Amino acid sequence: MNVFEMSKFKVFLLWILSTAIISAFKNWTLIKTNEKNVLRPNEIKLQLFEKMQSFANSLINSNSDQRSLINESPLSWEELSENGAKTSFGKQWKEWERQWEEGAGPPHTNAKLRLFGRKESEVELTFYRDSSAWCPYCQKVWMMLEEKKIPYKVVKINMRSYGEKPASFLKKVPSGLLPAIEFRGEIITESIVIMQTIEFQIPSTNQMLPDPSDEKYPLAIKLLKLERKLFGDWCQFLFRSKNQFRDVFHNTLLEIEGELGKSEGPWFLGGPNLSIVDLTYVPHLERMAASCAYWKGFQIRGNKAYPNINRWFEALEEKESYMATKSDFYTHVMDIPPQYGNGIFSSEAESSGFKSAIEGKDGISWKLQSSPKGSVLKDLEPVLPVNDKGEEWYRHEAACMLIKNCNNVVRFSCRGAGRSSGWNLLPGRAPLADPNATPNENFLPVIDELLRFTAMKMLSGEIGDSKCFVNKDSVASGAIECLAYLRDRIGVPRDMSYLAAISLRSYINWVI
């Protein structure tokens, strides 16, 4: 049979086979070069498989140029941008961008200059934090700067698990540690040292640690030690056992619950403001709530056994400084393994429904015309009324973020049908990250159309009789892989807010 008479399905199998073989060869080479005996694949075979893939790609590309995968023509990115700018969110975003350029506006991962009414020439502190906006140690320093309203500049640096660090940063910080600050010409690392520097060397009306002579000072030290105990018990429970440390972890939470019950108001040391004690607890309690639900079926948020801890969380969620730095449960459980290790699942993880809900596989959480409020996420990741601006707002936020970054997002998505570099297979690397992956450019026109279609529907909120993938073939199968690749890598707060991420994930699932 003439090769051009092959079924589209066989063409797609040819493309998948060649891609898998090439990726395996390159990953094998990458891993072996770290061993004493360097082994290399047969270059002739590799070139042959690359030619096979190139041939299959050309057939797929010729097919993709012939017809659309949807039953209507989406607007152009320019038209979508104009429509997005007319929404309430679009107008607000434009104003925020103007404010951020001037060092003003609300805290946000995109804000790189924070002045709090001061002049840029007065800024003495540069804050080096992770570009993914996830690092727990960066989070508490970030919140401290915001709460104390200390002017600072931001430089974003990759965490090791997400990519290489620039030489300019390593020249200043040879260890590569994050967070780091540059203050009056001195580089300072380690979050606790940074926070002490901010507290004792930078004047502020917001004192966050009691003086040693203050009666609350011994309590602060006691609570900081208790946080270390909680962290250790969490590690034992999550990473080193199926369930035998469950009661130990629960009892430590009850101890913290009791300490919070003694304070005036929601904070550990009482009073109207956060303290360094609160900031120390923030990153890991937030990550504990996500990870314990996912791996152990163990609920912290919404659990009636911990009313004071939940009151503390709710008080945090009324603060802009916290909401700007807060991740969602899905982002947490994807980012924890490369930093801490893989959690060990217990039977309760499945029976509780928490794991499937967090992954968006429960048929509700990431489903269009549904809402996390209708799944178990309503208790696991509650949204306070003060933070709920309505479905339309978050749908438009997601659409505007997609439109704003359309070229990069389209190309990034095509990695789903492209070639892995094997970077993420090495120890300490995030499994969903591969900065050196090669996108399959033959899918660029198809994914561009599908994402324009997605953005158009998100802006209008009207689905009607729209149908996706009206042609089920090799191109459709590859396109689905690309869209799923994007869906699974939407991060909070790096890319958008929690409810906006839920909206975009849900629309992508609808398109798929």
Short mmCIF file of N, CA and C in Angstrom, two decimals, residues 211-294:
data_model
loop_
_atom_site.label_atom_id
_atom_site.label_comp_id
_atom_site.label_asym_id
_atom_site.label_seq_id
_atom_site.Cartn_x
_atom_site.Cartn_y
_atom_site.Cartn_z
N ASP A 211 9.79 42.70 72.01
CA ASP A 211 11.11 42.91 72.59
C ASP A 211 11.38 41.82 73.63
N PRO A 212 12.65 41.47 73.85
CA PRO A 212 12.97 40.45 74.86
C PRO A 212 12.42 40.76 76.24
N SER A 213 12.20 42.04 76.51
CA SER A 213 11.66 42.42 77.82
C SER A 213 10.14 42.30 77.88
N ASP A 214 9.52 42.11 76.74
CA ASP A 214 8.05 42.02 76.68
C ASP A 214 7.60 40.66 77.22
N GLU A 215 6.48 40.65 77.94
CA GLU A 215 5.96 39.39 78.51
C GLU A 215 5.55 38.38 77.44
N LYS A 216 5.32 38.86 76.18
CA LYS A 216 4.93 37.95 75.11
C LYS A 216 6.13 37.32 74.42
N TYR A 217 7.33 37.79 74.74
CA TYR A 217 8.52 37.27 74.07
C TYR A 217 8.71 35.77 74.33
N PRO A 218 8.63 35.30 75.58
CA PRO A 218 8.77 33.85 75.82
C PRO A 218 7.71 33.03 75.09
N LEU A 219 6.49 33.59 74.99
CA LEU A 219 5.43 32.89 74.27
C LEU A 219 5.78 32.78 72.79
N ALA A 220 6.33 33.85 72.23
CA ALA A 220 6.72 33.83 70.81
C ALA A 220 7.77 32.74 70.56
N ILE A 221 8.76 32.65 71.44
CA ILE A 221 9.80 31.64 71.28
C ILE A 221 9.20 30.23 71.41
N LYS A 222 8.30 30.04 72.37
CA LYS A 222 7.64 28.75 72.56
C LYS A 222 6.86 28.35 71.31
N LEU A 223 6.13 29.30 70.73
CA LEU A 223 5.31 29.00 69.55
C LEU A 223 6.18 28.72 68.32
N LEU A 224 7.32 29.39 68.21
CA LEU A 224 8.22 29.14 67.09
C LEU A 224 8.80 27.73 67.20
N LYS A 225 9.08 27.27 68.40
CA LYS A 225 9.56 25.90 68.60
C LYS A 225 8.45 24.89 68.30
N LEU A 226 7.22 25.25 68.64
CA LEU A 226 6.08 24.37 68.37
C LEU A 226 5.87 24.22 66.86
N GLU A 227 6.15 25.27 66.13
CA GLU A 227 6.02 25.19 64.66
C GLU A 227 7.00 24.17 64.10
N ARG A 228 8.22 24.13 64.65
CA ARG A 228 9.21 23.16 64.20
C ARG A 228 8.76 21.73 64.54
N LYS A 229 8.12 21.56 65.69
CA LYS A 229 7.59 20.25 66.06
C LYS A 229 6.49 19.84 65.08
N LEU A 230 5.61 20.78 64.76
CA LEU A 230 4.53 20.50 63.80
C LEU A 230 5.10 20.10 62.45
N PHE A 231 6.12 20.80 62.01
CA PHE A 231 6.74 20.49 60.72
C PHE A 231 7.31 19.07 60.73
N GLY A 232 8.00 18.72 61.81
CA GLY A 232 8.56 17.38 61.91
C GLY A 232 7.50 16.29 61.93
N ASP A 233 6.42 16.53 62.66
CA ASP A 233 5.33 15.54 62.72
C ASP A 233 4.64 15.40 61.37
N TRP A 234 4.50 16.51 60.67
CA TRP A 234 3.91 16.47 59.31
C TRP A 234 4.77 15.62 58.39
N CYS A 235 6.09 15.81 58.43
CA CYS A 235 6.98 15.03 57.58
C CYS A 235 6.87 13.54 57.88
N GLN A 236 6.81 13.19 59.16
CA GLN A 236 6.66 11.78 59.53
C GLN A 236 5.34 11.23 59.01
N PHE A 237 4.27 11.99 59.16
CA PHE A 237 2.94 11.55 58.75
C PHE A 237 2.82 11.42 57.24
N LEU A 238 3.34 12.40 56.52
CA LEU A 238 3.10 12.46 55.08
C LEU A 238 4.08 11.63 54.27
N PHE A 239 5.35 11.65 54.64
CA PHE A 239 6.38 11.08 53.78
C PHE A 239 6.97 9.76 54.24
N ARG A 240 6.71 9.36 55.50
CA ARG A 240 7.43 8.21 56.02
C ARG A 240 6.52 7.09 56.53
N SER A 241 5.24 7.22 56.36
CA SER A 241 4.36 6.17 56.87
C SER A 241 3.05 6.18 56.12
N LYS A 242 2.33 5.09 56.23
CA LYS A 242 0.99 5.05 55.67
C LYS A 242 0.00 5.74 56.59
N ASN A 243 0.15 5.50 57.88
CA ASN A 243 -0.83 6.14 58.78
C ASN A 243 -0.43 6.17 60.26
N GLN A 244 0.71 5.57 60.63
CA GLN A 244 0.96 5.42 62.06
C GLN A 244 1.26 6.73 62.79
N PHE A 245 1.59 7.79 62.05
CA PHE A 245 1.86 9.07 62.71
C PHE A 245 0.65 10.01 62.67
N ARG A 246 -0.49 9.46 62.26
CA ARG A 246 -1.69 10.28 62.14
C ARG A 246 -2.07 10.90 63.49
N ASP A 247 -2.10 10.11 64.54
CA ASP A 247 -2.51 10.62 65.85
C ASP A 247 -1.49 11.61 66.41
N VAL A 248 -0.20 11.36 66.14
CA VAL A 248 0.84 12.29 66.61
C VAL A 248 0.64 13.66 65.96
N PHE A 249 0.43 13.66 64.65
CA PHE A 249 0.21 14.92 63.93
C PHE A 249 -1.06 15.61 64.42
N HIS A 250 -2.13 14.85 64.59
CA HIS A 250 -3.40 15.39 65.06
C HIS A 250 -3.23 16.03 66.45
N ASN A 251 -2.51 15.38 67.33
CA ASN A 251 -2.32 15.91 68.68
C ASN A 251 -1.51 17.21 68.68
N THR A 252 -0.55 17.31 67.78
CA THR A 252 0.22 18.55 67.69
C THR A 252 -0.66 19.67 67.15
N LEU A 253 -1.53 19.35 66.21
CA LEU A 253 -2.49 20.34 65.73
C LEU A 253 -3.40 20.80 66.87
N LEU A 254 -3.82 19.88 67.71
CA LEU A 254 -4.66 20.24 68.86
C LEU A 254 -3.90 21.14 69.83
N GLU A 255 -2.60 20.93 69.96
CA GLU A 255 -1.80 21.80 70.82
C GLU A 255 -1.77 23.22 70.26
N ILE A 256 -1.62 23.32 68.95
CA ILE A 256 -1.64 24.63 68.29
C ILE A 256 -3.03 25.24 68.41
N GLU A 257 -4.03 24.42 68.24
CA GLU A 257 -5.42 24.86 68.40
C GLU A 257 -5.62 25.49 69.77
N GLY A 258 -5.08 24.87 70.81
CA GLY A 258 -5.20 25.40 72.16
C GLY A 258 -4.48 26.71 72.34
N GLU A 259 -3.30 26.84 71.74
CA GLU A 259 -2.54 28.10 71.85
C GLU A 259 -3.29 29.24 71.17
N LEU A 260 -3.87 28.98 70.02
CA LEU A 260 -4.64 30.02 69.34
C LEU A 260 -5.88 30.40 70.15
N GLY A 261 -6.44 29.43 70.86
CA GLY A 261 -7.62 29.71 71.68
C GLY A 261 -7.32 30.61 72.87
N LYS A 262 -6.07 30.69 73.27
CA LYS A 262 -5.68 31.54 74.40
C LYS A 262 -5.49 33.00 74.00
N SER A 263 -5.30 33.25 72.72
CA SER A 263 -4.97 34.60 72.28
C SER A 263 -6.22 35.45 72.09
N GLU A 264 -6.03 36.75 72.12
CA GLU A 264 -7.11 37.70 71.85
C GLU A 264 -7.19 37.87 70.34
N GLY A 265 -8.26 37.47 69.74
CA GLY A 265 -8.37 37.57 68.29
C GLY A 265 -7.78 36.36 67.61
N PRO A 266 -7.61 36.45 66.31
CA PRO A 266 -7.22 35.26 65.54
C PRO A 266 -5.73 34.96 65.57
N TRP A 267 -4.88 35.93 65.92
CA TRP A 267 -3.43 35.76 65.75
C TRP A 267 -2.79 35.07 66.96
N PHE A 268 -1.64 34.47 66.74
CA PHE A 268 -0.96 33.71 67.79
C PHE A 268 -0.60 34.56 69.01
N LEU A 269 -0.16 35.80 68.80
CA LEU A 269 0.22 36.66 69.92
C LEU A 269 -0.87 37.67 70.26
N GLY A 270 -2.05 37.49 69.68
CA GLY A 270 -3.13 38.45 69.93
C GLY A 270 -2.87 39.76 69.20
N GLY A 271 -3.63 40.77 69.55
CA GLY A 271 -3.42 42.07 68.92
C GLY A 271 -4.05 42.15 67.54
N PRO A 272 -3.98 43.35 66.93
CA PRO A 272 -4.65 43.56 65.64
C PRO A 272 -3.83 43.13 64.43
N ASN A 273 -2.53 42.85 64.61
CA ASN A 273 -1.65 42.62 63.46
C ASN A 273 -0.98 41.25 63.52
N LEU A 274 -0.57 40.79 62.35
CA LEU A 274 0.24 39.59 62.25
C LEU A 274 1.57 39.78 62.97
N SER A 275 2.14 38.69 63.44
CA SER A 275 3.48 38.73 64.01
C SER A 275 4.38 37.79 63.21
N ILE A 276 5.66 37.79 63.53
CA ILE A 276 6.58 36.86 62.88
C ILE A 276 6.17 35.41 63.18
N VAL A 277 5.54 35.19 64.30
CA VAL A 277 5.04 33.85 64.62
C VAL A 277 4.01 33.42 63.59
N ASP A 278 3.04 34.27 63.30
CA ASP A 278 2.03 33.95 62.29
C ASP A 278 2.67 33.68 60.94
N LEU A 279 3.60 34.56 60.55
CA LEU A 279 4.25 34.41 59.25
C LEU A 279 5.04 33.11 59.16
N THR A 280 5.58 32.67 60.28
CA THR A 280 6.33 31.42 60.30
C THR A 280 5.40 30.23 60.07
N TYR A 281 4.20 30.30 60.60
CA TYR A 281 3.23 29.21 60.44
C TYR A 281 2.56 29.20 59.07
N VAL A 282 2.45 30.36 58.44
CA VAL A 282 1.67 30.48 57.20
C VAL A 282 2.05 29.46 56.13
N PRO A 283 3.31 29.42 55.67
CA PRO A 283 3.62 28.58 54.51
C PRO A 283 3.34 27.10 54.72
N HIS A 284 3.75 26.58 55.88
CA HIS A 284 3.62 25.14 56.06
C HIS A 284 2.22 24.71 56.48
N LEU A 285 1.50 25.50 57.26
CA LEU A 285 0.11 25.14 57.55
C LEU A 285 -0.71 25.14 56.27
N GLU A 286 -0.45 26.10 55.39
CA GLU A 286 -1.16 26.14 54.11
C GLU A 286 -0.86 24.88 53.30
N ARG A 287 0.40 24.48 53.24
CA ARG A 287 0.79 23.30 52.48
C ARG A 287 0.36 22.01 53.17
N MET A 288 0.29 22.04 54.51
CA MET A 288 -0.20 20.87 55.24
C MET A 288 -1.68 20.62 54.93
N ALA A 289 -2.46 21.68 54.87
CA ALA A 289 -3.89 21.54 54.59
C ALA A 289 -4.11 20.86 53.25
N ALA A 290 -3.28 21.23 52.24
CA ALA A 290 -3.41 20.64 50.91
C ALA A 290 -2.89 19.21 50.88
N SER A 291 -1.67 19.02 51.38
CA SER A 291 -1.01 17.72 51.24
C SER A 291 -1.67 16.63 52.08
N CYS A 292 -2.10 16.97 53.29
CA CYS A 292 -2.74 15.95 54.14
C CYS A 292 -4.07 15.50 53.56
N ALA A 293 -4.81 16.43 52.96
CA ALA A 293 -6.06 16.05 52.30
C ALA A 293 -5.79 15.15 51.11
N TYR A 294 -4.79 15.50 50.32
CA TYR A 294 -4.51 14.78 49.07
C TYR A 294 -3.94 13.39 49.31
#
